[in-house]
Short mmCIF file of C-alpha atoms in Angstrom, two decimals:
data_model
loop_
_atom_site.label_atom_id
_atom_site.label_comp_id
_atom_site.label_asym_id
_atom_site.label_seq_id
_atom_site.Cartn_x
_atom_site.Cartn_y
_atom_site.Cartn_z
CA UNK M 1 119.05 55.10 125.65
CA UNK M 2 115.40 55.01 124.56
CA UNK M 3 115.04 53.64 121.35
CA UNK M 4 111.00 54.31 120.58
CA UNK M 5 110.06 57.81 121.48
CA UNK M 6 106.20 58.00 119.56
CA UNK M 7 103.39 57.16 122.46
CA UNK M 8 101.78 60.27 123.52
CA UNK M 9 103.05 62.13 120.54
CA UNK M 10 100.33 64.91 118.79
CA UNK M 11 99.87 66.24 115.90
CA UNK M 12 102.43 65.07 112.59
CA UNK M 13 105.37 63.10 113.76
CA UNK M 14 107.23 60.57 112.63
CA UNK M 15 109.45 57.32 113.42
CA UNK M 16 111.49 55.10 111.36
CA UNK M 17 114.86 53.09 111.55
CA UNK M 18 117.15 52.53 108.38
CA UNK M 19 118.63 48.61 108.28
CA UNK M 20 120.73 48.56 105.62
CA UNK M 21 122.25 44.61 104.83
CA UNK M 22 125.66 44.29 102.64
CA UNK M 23 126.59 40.33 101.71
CA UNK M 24 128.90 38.53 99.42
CA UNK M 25 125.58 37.82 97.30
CA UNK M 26 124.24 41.86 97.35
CA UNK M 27 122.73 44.81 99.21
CA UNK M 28 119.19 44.99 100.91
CA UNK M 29 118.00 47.85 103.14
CA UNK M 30 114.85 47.49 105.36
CA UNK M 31 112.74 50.72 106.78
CA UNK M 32 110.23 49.93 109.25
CA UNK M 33 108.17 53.18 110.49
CA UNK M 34 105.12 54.39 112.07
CA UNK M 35 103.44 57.71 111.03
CA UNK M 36 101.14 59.69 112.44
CA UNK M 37 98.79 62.83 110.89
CA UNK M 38 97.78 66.24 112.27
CA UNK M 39 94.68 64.51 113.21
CA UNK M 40 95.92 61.72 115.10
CA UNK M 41 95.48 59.11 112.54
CA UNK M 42 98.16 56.57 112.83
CA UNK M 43 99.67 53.62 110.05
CA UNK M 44 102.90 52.27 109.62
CA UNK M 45 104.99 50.96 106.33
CA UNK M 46 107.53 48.79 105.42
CA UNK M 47 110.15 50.12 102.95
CA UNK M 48 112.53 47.46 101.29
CA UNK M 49 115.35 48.84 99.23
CA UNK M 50 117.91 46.86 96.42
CA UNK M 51 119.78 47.95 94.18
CA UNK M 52 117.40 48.04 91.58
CA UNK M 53 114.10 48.62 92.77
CA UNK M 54 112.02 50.07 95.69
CA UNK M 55 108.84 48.15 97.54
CA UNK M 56 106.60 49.94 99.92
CA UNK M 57 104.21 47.85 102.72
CA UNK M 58 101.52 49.65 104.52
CA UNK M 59 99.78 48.48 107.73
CA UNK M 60 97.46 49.40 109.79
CA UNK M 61 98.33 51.06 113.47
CA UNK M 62 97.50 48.10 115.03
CA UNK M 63 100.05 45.95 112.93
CA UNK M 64 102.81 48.51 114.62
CA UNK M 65 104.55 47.79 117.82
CA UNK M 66 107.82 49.23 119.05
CA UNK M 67 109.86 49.07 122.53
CA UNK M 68 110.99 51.99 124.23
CA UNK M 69 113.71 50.05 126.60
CA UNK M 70 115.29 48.37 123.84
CA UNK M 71 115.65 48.12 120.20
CA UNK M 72 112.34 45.54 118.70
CA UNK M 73 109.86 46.59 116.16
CA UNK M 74 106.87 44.20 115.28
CA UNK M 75 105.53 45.37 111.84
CA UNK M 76 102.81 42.34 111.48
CA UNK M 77 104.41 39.29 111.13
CA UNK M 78 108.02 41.36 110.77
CA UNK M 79 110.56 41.31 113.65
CA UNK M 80 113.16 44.05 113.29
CA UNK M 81 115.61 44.05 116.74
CA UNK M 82 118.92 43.64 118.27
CA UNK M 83 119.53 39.83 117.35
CA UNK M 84 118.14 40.17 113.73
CA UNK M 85 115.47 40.70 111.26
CA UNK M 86 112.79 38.07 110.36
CA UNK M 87 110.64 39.42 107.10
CA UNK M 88 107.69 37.73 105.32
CA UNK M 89 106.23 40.28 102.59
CA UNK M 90 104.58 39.59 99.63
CA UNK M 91 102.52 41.91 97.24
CA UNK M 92 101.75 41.14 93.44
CA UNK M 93 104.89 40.13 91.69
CA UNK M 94 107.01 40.93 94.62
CA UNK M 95 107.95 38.62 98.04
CA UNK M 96 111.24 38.90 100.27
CA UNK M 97 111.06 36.04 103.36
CA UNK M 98 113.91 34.70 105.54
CA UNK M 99 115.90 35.49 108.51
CA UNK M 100 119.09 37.82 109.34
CA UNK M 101 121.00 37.39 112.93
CA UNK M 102 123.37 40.47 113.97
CA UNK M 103 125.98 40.13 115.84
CA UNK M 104 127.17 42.70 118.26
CA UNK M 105 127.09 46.54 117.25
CA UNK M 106 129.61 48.85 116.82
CA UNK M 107 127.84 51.66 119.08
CA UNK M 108 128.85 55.46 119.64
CA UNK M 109 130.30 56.53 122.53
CA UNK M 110 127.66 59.30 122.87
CA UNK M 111 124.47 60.36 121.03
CA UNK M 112 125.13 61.77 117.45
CA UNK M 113 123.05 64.90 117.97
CA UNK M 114 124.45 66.10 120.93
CA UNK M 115 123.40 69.07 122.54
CA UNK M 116 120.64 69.37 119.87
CA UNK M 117 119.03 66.69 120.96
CA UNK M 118 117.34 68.63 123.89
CA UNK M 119 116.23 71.37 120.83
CA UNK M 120 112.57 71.34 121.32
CA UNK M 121 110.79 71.35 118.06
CA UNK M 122 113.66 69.87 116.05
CA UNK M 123 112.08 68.92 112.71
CA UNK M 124 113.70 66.11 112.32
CA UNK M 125 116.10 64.20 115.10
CA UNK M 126 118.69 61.57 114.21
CA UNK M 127 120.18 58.42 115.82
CA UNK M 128 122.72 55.76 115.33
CA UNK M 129 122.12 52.60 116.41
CA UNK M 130 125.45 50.68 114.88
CA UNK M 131 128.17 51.52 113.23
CA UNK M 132 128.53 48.61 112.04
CA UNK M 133 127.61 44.62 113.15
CA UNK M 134 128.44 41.02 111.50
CA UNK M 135 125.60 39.28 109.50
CA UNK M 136 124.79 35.71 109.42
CA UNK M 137 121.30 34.03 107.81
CA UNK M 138 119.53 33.90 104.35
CA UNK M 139 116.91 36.24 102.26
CA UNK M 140 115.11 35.11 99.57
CA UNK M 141 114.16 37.68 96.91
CA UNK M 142 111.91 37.12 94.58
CA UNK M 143 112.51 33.74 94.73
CA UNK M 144 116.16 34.34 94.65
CA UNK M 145 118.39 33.54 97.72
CA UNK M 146 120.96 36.09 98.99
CA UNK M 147 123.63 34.96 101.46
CA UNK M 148 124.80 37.52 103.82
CA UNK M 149 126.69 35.32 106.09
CA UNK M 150 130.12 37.08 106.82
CA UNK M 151 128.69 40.16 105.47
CA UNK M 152 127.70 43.99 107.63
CA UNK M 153 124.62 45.73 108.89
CA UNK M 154 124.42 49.40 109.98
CA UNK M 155 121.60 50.85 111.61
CA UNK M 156 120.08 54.39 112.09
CA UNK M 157 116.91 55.95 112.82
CA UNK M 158 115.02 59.34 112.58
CA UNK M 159 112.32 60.83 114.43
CA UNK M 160 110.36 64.26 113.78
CA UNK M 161 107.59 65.83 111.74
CA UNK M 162 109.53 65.99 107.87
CA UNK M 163 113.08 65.31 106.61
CA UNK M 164 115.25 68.72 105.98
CA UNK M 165 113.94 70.31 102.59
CA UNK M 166 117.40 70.39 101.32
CA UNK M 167 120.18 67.83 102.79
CA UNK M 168 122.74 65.58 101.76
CA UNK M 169 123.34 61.56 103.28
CA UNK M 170 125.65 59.02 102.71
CA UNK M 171 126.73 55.69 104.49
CA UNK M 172 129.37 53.25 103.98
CA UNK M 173 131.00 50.13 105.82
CA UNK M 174 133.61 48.19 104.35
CA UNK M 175 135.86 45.18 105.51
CA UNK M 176 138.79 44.95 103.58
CA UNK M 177 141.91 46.15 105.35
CA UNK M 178 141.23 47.97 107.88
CA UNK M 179 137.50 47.89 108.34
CA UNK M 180 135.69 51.13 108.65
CA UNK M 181 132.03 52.90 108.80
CA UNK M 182 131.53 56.19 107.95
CA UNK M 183 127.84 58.16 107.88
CA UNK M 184 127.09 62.04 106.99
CA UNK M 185 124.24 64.10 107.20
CA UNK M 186 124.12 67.84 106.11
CA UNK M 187 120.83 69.58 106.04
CA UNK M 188 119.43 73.00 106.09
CA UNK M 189 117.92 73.59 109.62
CA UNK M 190 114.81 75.78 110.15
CA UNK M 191 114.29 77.63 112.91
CA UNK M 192 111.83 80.59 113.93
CA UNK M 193 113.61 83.05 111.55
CA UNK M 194 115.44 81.75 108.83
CA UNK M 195 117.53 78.60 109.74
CA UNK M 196 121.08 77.42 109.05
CA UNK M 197 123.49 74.59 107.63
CA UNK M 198 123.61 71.90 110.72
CA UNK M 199 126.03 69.07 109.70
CA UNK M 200 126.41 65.59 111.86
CA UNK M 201 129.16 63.02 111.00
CA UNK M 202 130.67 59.91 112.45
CA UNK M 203 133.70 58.08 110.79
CA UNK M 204 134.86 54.53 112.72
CA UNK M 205 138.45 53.56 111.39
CA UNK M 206 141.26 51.09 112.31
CA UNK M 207 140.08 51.26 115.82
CA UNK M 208 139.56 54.82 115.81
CA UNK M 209 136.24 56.77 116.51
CA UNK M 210 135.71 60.02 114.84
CA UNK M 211 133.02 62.94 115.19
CA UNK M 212 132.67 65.93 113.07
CA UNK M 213 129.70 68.01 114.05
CA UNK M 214 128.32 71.48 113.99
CA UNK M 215 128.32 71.33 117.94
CA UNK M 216 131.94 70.80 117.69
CA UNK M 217 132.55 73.38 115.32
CA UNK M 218 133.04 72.08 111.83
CA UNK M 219 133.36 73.73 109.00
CA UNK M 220 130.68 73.26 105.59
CA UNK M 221 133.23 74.29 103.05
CA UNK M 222 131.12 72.73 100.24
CA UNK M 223 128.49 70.89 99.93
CA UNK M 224 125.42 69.73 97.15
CA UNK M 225 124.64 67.12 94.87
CA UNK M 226 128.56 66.36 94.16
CA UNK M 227 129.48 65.57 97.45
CA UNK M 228 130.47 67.73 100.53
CA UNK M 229 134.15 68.99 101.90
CA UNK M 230 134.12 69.15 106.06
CA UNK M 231 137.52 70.97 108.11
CA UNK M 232 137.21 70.80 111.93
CA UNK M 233 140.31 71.40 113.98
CA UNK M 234 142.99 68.54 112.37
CA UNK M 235 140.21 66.96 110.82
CA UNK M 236 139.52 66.99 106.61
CA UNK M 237 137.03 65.69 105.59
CA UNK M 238 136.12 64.94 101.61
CA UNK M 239 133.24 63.15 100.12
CA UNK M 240 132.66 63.09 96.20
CA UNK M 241 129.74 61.29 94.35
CA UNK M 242 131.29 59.14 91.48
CA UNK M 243 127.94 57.80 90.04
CA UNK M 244 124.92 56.87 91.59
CA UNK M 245 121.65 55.02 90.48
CA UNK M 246 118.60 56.39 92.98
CA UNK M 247 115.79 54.54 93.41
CA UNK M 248 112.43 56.28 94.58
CA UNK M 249 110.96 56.38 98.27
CA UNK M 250 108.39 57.57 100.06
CA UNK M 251 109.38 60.40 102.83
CA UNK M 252 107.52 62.10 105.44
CA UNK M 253 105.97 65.97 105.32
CA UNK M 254 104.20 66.52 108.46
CA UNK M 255 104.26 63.10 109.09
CA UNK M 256 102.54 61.80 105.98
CA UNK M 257 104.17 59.88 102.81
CA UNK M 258 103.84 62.96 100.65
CA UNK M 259 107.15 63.47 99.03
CA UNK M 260 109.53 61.35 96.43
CA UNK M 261 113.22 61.36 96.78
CA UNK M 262 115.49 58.91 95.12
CA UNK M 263 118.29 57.33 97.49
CA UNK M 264 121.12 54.94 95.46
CA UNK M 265 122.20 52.26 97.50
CA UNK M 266 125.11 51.25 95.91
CA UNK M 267 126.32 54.47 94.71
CA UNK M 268 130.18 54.32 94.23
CA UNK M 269 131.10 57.44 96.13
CA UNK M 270 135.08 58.34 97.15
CA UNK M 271 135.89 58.95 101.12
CA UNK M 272 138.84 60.68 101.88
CA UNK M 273 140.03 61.57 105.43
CA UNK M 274 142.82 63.31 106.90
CA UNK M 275 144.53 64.14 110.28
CA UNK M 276 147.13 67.25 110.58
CA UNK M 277 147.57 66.91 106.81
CA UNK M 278 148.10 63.23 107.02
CA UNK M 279 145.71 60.70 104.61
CA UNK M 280 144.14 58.55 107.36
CA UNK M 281 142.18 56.97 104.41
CA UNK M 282 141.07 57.01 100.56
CA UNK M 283 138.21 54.87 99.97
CA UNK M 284 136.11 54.61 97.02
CA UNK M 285 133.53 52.03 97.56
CA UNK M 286 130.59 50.40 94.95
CA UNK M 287 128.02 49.97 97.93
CA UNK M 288 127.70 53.00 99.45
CA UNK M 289 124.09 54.67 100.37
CA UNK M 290 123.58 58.24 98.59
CA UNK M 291 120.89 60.75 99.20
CA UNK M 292 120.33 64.69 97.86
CA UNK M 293 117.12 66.69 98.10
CA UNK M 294 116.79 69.94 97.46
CA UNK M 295 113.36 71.39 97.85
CA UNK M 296 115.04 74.96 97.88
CA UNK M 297 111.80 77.01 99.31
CA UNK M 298 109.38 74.62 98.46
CA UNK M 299 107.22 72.98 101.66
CA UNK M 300 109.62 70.97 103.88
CA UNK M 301 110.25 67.07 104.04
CA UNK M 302 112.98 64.74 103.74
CA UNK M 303 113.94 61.11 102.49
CA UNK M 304 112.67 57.13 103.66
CA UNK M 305 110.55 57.09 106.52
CA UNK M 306 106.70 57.81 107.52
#
């Protein structure tokens, strides 16, 4: 697997990688990224995400460094890899310093994209790093300190020129019971003439792994702001929004932080899965990660990084 794919990229592109931290003290996500202009012109950004509020970083190119044989970002003075995260940001009234260690990753048996991975001139290609992974370590927040020993991480990352002008995401791990991780991406597609829906989704449940995927044939049956309903095969799928709370973010158009979305990351959205008509699960969960854009024909983009 290579997990940085930017050197030698030209024109607008894109990376970033979506570290989202749940503990018994609250939720923190982390977005390191490195964009890159038409012209060549290179910077990078840190994105930090709570509940309440949204912080952006910038850097310089040469603050950026990322490895291609294994997962380890160097933002200046922040570590984002494998083990952990190590942070140390402070701007204005703002600050977030301490250390996270990961434990091992829940990782897919194959890439999420599938065959579209080898699409040349994708707009936007997406990757899962973990499922999900144990936490251990301490952040402190504004001078506030957040425990998120015995608490989950979940990882993903996106590569490309924009985000989809129109797409739906949500992500969710939970522990209690029988633990489970579940992520979804629909999105409209472009391609030379027109484009179409492309939908990518990966549910882990009492041992089980799960894929739902326009390469395999799934079904949109619905899908906008409300929430989405998938059908592939035995497979039902059924997401619903119950409220949400979206902060802003930055999020790449050709590669530069020109568009606003809001994601909520502790939406309380409902998850329902079944299997040849039987309920494999109904969860409705307080700390899951909801996006919607809808740029209808407007330029393209999408959500959190570059």
């Amino acid at each position: 697997m290579e997990y940085y794919h930017g050197p030698g990229r030209r024109g607008a592109y894109f990376e970033g990688w979506y570290l989202k931290h749940q503990g018994p003290e609250g939720e923190l996500a982390l977005i390191p990224a490195i964009h890159q202009r038409r012209g060549g012109e290179r910077s990078a950004t840190i994105q930090v995400i709570t509940a309440d509020q949204t912080r952006i970083f910038s850097f310089p190119e040469r603050a950026f460094q990322a490895w291609a044989d294994q997962f380890k970002v160097r933002v200046s003075g922040n570590w984002f890899s494998q083990d952990g995260v190590y942070v140390d940001l402070e701007e204005g009234d703002f600050s977030l310093k301490g250390e996270l260690r990961y434990g091992p990753f829940t990782r897919l048996e194959s890439d999420i994209m599938g065959p579209f991975r080898r699409v040349p001139a994708m707009e936007c290609v997406h990757t899962v790093l973990s499922m999900a992974h144990p936490l251990e370590g301490l952040l402190c927040l504004n001078g506030r300190y957040l425990d998120f020993s015995h608490g989950t991480g979940y990882i993903e990352g996106d590569r490309g020129r924009s985000f989809p002008r129109t797409y739906l995401w949500t992500q969710c791990c939970w522990q209690e019971r029988q633990k489970g991780s579940i992520m979804l991406s629909i999105a409209h597609i472009p391609i030379l003439v027109g484009g179409f829906t492309g939908c990518i989704c990966q549910i882990w449940f009492g041992g089980r792994s799960y894929r739902m995927a326009t390469y395999q044939g799934v079904k949109v049956v619905q899908w906008g702001k409300e929430g989405a309903r998938l059908r592939q095969g035995d497979l039902e799928l059924s997401v619903d929004l119950v409220r949400e709370s979206g902060q802003p973010l930055r999020a790449p158009v050709s590669g530069q932080m020109e568009r606003t979305i809001h994601e909520s990351l502790c939406a309380t959205v409902r998850y329902r899965l079944w299997e040849r008509g039987k309920l494999m699960f109904d969860r409705t969960d307080e700390l899951a990660s909801y996006e919607y854009a809808d740029e209808g024909k407007k330029r393209r983009g999408r959500g959190r990084y570059s």
